[in-house]
Short mmCIF file of C-alpha atoms in Angstrom, two decimals:
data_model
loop_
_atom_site.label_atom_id
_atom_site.label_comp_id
_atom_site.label_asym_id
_atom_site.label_seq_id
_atom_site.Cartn_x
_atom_site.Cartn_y
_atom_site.Cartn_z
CA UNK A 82 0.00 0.00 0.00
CA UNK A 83 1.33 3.62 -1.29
CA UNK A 84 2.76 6.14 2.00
CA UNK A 85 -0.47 8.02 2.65
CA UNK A 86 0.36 10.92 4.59
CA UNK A 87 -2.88 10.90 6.98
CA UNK A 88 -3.43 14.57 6.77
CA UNK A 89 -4.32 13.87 3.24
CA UNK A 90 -7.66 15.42 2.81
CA UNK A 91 -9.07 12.25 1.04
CA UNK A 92 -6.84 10.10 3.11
CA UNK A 93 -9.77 7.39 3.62
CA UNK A 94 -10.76 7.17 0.00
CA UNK A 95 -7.34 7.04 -0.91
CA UNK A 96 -6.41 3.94 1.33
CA UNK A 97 -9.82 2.66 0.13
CA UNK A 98 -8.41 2.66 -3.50
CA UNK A 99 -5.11 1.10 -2.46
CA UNK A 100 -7.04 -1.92 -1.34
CA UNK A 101 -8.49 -2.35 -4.36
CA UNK A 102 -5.85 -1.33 -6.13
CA UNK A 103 -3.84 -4.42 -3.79
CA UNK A 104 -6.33 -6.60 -4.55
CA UNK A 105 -5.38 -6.08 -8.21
CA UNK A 106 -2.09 -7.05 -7.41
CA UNK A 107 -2.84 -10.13 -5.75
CA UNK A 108 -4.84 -11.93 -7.95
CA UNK A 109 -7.85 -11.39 -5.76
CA UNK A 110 -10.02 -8.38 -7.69
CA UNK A 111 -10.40 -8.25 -11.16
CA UNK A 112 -8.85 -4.85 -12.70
CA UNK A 113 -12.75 -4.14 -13.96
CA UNK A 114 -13.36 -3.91 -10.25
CA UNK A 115 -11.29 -0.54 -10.49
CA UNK A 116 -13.85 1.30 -12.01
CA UNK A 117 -17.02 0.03 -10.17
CA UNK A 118 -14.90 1.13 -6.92
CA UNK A 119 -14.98 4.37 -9.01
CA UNK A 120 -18.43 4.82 -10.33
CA UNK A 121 -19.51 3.37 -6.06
CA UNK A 122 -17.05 6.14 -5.07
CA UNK A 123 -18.66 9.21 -7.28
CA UNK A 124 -21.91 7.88 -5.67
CA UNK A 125 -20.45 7.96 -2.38
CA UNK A 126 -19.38 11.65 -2.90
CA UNK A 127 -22.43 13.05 -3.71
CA UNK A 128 -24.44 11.24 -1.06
CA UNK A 129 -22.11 12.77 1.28
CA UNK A 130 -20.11 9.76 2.31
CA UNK A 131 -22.55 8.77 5.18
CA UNK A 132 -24.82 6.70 5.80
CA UNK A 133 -28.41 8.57 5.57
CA UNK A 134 -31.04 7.19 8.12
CA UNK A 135 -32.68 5.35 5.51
CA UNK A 136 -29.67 3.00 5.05
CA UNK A 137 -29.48 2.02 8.22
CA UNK A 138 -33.30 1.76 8.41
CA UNK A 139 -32.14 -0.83 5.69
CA UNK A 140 -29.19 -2.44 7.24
CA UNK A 141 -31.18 -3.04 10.20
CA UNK A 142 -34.16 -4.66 8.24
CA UNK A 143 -31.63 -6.52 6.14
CA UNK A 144 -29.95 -8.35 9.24
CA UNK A 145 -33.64 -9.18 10.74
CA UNK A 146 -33.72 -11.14 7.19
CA UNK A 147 -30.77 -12.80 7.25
CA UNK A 148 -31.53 -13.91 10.84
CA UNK A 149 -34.80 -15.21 10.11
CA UNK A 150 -33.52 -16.98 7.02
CA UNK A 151 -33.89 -20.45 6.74
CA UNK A 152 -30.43 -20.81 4.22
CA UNK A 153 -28.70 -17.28 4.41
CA UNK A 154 -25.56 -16.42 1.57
CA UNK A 155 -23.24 -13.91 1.85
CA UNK A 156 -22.07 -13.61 -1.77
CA UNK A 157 -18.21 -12.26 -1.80
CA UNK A 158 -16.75 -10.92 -4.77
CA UNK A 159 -12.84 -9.47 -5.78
CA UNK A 160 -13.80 -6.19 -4.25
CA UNK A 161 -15.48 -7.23 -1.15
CA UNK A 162 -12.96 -9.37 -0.29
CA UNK A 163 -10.20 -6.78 -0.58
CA UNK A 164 -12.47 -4.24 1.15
CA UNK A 165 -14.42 -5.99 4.25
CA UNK A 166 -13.07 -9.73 4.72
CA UNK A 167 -13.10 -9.72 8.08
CA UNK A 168 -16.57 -7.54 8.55
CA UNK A 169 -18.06 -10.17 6.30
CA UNK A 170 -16.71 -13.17 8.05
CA UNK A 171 -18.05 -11.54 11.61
CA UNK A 172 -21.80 -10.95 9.54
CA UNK A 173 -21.99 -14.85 8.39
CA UNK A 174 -21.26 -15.85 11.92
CA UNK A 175 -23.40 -13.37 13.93
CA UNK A 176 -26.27 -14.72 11.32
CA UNK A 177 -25.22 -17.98 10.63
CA UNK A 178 -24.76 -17.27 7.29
CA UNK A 179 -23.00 -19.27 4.63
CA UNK A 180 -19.99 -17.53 2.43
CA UNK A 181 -19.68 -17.78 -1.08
CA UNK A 182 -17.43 -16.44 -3.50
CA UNK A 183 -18.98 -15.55 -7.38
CA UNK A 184 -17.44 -13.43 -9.79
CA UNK A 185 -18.73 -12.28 -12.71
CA UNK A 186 -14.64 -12.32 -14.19
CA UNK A 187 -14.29 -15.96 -13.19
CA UNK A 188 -11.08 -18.03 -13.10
CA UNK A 189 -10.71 -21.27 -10.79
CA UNK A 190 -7.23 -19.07 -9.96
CA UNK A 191 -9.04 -16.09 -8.79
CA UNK A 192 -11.77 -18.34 -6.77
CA UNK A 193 -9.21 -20.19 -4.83
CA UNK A 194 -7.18 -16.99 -4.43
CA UNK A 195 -10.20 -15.34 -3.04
CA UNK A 196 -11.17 -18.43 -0.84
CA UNK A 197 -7.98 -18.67 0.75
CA UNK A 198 -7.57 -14.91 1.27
CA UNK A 199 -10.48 -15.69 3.68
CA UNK A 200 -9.49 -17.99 5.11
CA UNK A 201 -6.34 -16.09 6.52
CA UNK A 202 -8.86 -13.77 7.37
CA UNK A 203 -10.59 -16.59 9.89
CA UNK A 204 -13.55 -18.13 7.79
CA UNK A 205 -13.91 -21.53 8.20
CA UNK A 206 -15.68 -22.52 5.44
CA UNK A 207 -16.17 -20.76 2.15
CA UNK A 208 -18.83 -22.57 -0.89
CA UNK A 209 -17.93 -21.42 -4.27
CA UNK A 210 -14.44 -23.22 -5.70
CA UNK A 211 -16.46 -26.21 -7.24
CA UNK A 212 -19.39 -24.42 -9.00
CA UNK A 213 -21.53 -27.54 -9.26
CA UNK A 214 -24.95 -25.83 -9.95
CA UNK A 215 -25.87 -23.45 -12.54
CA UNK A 216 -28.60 -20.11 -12.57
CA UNK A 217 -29.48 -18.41 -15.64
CA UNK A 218 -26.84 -16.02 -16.48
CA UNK A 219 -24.30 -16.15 -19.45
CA UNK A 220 -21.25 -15.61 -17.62
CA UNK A 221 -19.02 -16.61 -14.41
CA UNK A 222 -21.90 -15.65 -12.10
CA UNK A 223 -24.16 -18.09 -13.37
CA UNK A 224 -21.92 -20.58 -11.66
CA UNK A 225 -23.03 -21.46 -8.17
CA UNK A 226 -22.56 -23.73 -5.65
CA UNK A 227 -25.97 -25.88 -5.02
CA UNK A 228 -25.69 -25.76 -1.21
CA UNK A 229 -25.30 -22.51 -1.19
CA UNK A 230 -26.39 -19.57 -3.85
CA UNK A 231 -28.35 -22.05 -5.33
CA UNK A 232 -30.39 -23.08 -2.65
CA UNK A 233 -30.46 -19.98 -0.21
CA UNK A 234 -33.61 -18.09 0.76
CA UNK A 235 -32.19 -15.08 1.24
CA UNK A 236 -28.86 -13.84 -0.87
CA UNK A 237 -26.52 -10.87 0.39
CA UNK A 238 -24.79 -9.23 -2.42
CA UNK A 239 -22.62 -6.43 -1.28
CA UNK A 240 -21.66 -4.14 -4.31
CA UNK A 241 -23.38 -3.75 -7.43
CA UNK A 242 -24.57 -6.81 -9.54
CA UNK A 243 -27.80 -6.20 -11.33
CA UNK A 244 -28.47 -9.27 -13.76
CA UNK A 245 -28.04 -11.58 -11.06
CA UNK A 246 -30.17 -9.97 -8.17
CA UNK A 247 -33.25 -9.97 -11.05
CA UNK A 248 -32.28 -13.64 -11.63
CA UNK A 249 -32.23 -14.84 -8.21
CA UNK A 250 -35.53 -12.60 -7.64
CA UNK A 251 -37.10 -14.57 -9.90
CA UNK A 252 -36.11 -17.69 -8.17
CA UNK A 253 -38.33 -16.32 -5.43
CA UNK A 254 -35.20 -16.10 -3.24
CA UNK A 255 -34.77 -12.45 -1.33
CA UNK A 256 -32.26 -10.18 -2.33
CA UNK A 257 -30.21 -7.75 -0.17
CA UNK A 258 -27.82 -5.66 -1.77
CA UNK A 259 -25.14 -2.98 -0.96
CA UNK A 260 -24.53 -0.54 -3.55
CA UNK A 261 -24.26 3.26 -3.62
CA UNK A 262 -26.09 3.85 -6.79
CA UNK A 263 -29.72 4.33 -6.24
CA UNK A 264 -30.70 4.04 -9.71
CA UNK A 265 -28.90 0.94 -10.49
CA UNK A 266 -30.90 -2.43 -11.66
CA UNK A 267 -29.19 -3.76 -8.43
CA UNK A 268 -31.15 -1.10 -6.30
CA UNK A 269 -34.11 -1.68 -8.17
CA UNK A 270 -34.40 -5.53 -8.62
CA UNK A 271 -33.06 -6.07 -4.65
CA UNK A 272 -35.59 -7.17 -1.93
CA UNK A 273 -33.72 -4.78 0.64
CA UNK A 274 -31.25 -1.93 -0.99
CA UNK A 275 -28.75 -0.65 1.57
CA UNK A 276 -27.62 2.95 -0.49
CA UNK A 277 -24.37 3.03 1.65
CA UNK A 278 -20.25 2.26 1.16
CA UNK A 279 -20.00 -1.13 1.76
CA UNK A 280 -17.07 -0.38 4.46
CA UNK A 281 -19.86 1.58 6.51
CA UNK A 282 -22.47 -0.95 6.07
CA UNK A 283 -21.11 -4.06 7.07
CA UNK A 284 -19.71 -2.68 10.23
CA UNK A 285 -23.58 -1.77 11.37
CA UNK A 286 -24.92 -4.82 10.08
CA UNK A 287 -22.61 -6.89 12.45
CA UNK A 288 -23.62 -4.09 15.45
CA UNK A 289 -27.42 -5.01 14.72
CA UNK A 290 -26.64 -8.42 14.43
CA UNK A 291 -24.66 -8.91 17.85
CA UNK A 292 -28.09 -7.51 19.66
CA UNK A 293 -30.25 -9.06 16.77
CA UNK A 294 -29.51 -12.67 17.11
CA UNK A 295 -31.49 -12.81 20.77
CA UNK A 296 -34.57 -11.27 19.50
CA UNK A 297 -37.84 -13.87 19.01
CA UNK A 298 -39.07 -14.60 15.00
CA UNK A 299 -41.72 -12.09 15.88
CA UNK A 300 -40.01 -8.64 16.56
CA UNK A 301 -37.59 -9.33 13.57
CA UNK A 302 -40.56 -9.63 11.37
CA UNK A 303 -42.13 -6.37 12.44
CA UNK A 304 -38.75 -4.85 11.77
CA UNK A 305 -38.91 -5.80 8.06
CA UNK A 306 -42.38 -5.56 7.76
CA UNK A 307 -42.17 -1.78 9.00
CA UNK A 308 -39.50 -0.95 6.05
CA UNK A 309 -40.41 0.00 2.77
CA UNK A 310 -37.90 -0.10 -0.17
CA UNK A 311 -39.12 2.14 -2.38
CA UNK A 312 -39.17 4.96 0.44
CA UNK A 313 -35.35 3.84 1.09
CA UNK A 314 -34.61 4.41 -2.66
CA UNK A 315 -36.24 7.46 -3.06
CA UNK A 316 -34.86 8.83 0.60
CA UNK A 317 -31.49 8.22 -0.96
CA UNK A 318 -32.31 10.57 -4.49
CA UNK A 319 -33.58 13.23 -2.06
CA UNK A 320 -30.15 13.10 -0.09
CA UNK A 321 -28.32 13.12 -3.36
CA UNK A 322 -30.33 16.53 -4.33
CA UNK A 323 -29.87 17.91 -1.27
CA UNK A 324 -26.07 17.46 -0.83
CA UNK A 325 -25.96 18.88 -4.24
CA UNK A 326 -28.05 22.03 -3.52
CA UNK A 327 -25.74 22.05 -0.09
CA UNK A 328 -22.47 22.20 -2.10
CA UNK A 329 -23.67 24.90 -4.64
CA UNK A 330 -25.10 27.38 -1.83
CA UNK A 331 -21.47 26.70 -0.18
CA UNK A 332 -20.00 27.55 -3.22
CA UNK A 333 -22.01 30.47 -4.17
CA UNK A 334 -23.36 28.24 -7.47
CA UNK A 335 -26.71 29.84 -7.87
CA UNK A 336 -29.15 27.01 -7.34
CA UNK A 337 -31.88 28.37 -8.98
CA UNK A 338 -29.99 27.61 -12.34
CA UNK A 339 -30.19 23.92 -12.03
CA UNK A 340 -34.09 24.00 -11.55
#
């Protein structure tokens, strides 16, 4: 990783990109994932890079899922595990979920890269490296594992991954997803869209989880039946516009000129 001096005024975004960027370098994250870290990032930016109330309104209706689920998945790709290994290894314990890696840029040398990279991280076991089932999609994330993505109830995919959260929606499986773009397919196909950096979100989905886990099947359901997605979505456009409007009064950018 580059010498980041930490007075750097994008200090955390920067070290953010040199774990990607590491990643790249160690077989783990496809060089494609470069610019989806990007296009999250510009997201991220004009959000405000925090997490709105909505998201965790999400987060914590996304964990009451994956707690009540009967076969919870955390899908892991190249990115996620350069980013959160170790928050997503603490989130499959806390809910008992399974771990599986899929890649849209699939190589058997990536896959077992990526599996043992978590292991060193502490997972104990992680589905993925013999891709023994198959869902309808034309490329590498099409193959699954059939005790795991292919026969979960509920499917976590941090980052964004449209094609596949409409596919496994229309296996009647539940869909959360992490991803900063509120317009994406991936927002708009998921069951639950968390609009948040995946390096804030997993952090407060292990927090819910750790006081989660005792609650009875009853109060988690009221906590997902109480959330709506489409309110989540659109509270996350109205940030955007807002932070925008913010940044242009700051600036003395006339506002009126972008109405």
């Amino acid at each position: 990783m580059a010498d980041i001096p930490q007075n750097h005024p994008r200090y955390e975004s920067l070290v953010t990109r040199d774990l990607i960027v590491d990643g790249v370098k160690n077989g783990i994250t496809a060089i494609h994932g470069l610019t989806a870290h990007g296009r999250g990032e510009a997201f991220d930016y004009l959000i405000g890079e925090k997490t709105i109330e909505m998201a965790v309104c999400a987060q914590r209706a996304a964990v009451a899922m994956l707690l009540l689920a009967k076969k919870p998945v955390i899908s892991v790709n190249g990115n996620t595990a350069a980013l959160v290994p170790e928050g997503i290894i603490k989130l499959a314990d806390f809910t008992q979920s399974e771990i599986e890696v899929n890649l849209f840029h699939r190589t058997e040398t990536r896959v077992h890269r990526i599996v043992n990279h978590l292991k060193s991280k502490g997972a104990h076991d992680v589905l993925g490296q013999y891709g023994d089932a198959k869902i309808d999609l034309s490329h590498g994330r099409g193959i699954v594992d059939k005790n795991g993505i292919f026969s979960a109830d509920v499917v976590l995919v941090p980052l964004e991954d449209g094609d596949r959260c409409q596919t496994l929606v229309g296996m009647d499986k539940k869909v959360i997803s992490i991803d900063l773009n509120p317009l994406s397919r991936t927002s708009n196909s998921s069951t639950i869209s968390i609009i948040d950096n995946v390096l804030r979100a997993i952090p407060n989905m292990i927090e819910f989880a750790k006081v989660m886990k005792s609650n009875n099947n009853h109060s988690l359901q009221d906590v997902i039946d109480s959330y709506n997605n489409r309110e989540a979505l659109s509270s996350a456009i109205y940030e955007i516009g807002e932070n925008l409007k913010s940044h242009a009064i700051e600036n003395n950018i006339p506002w009126n000129h972008f109405k």
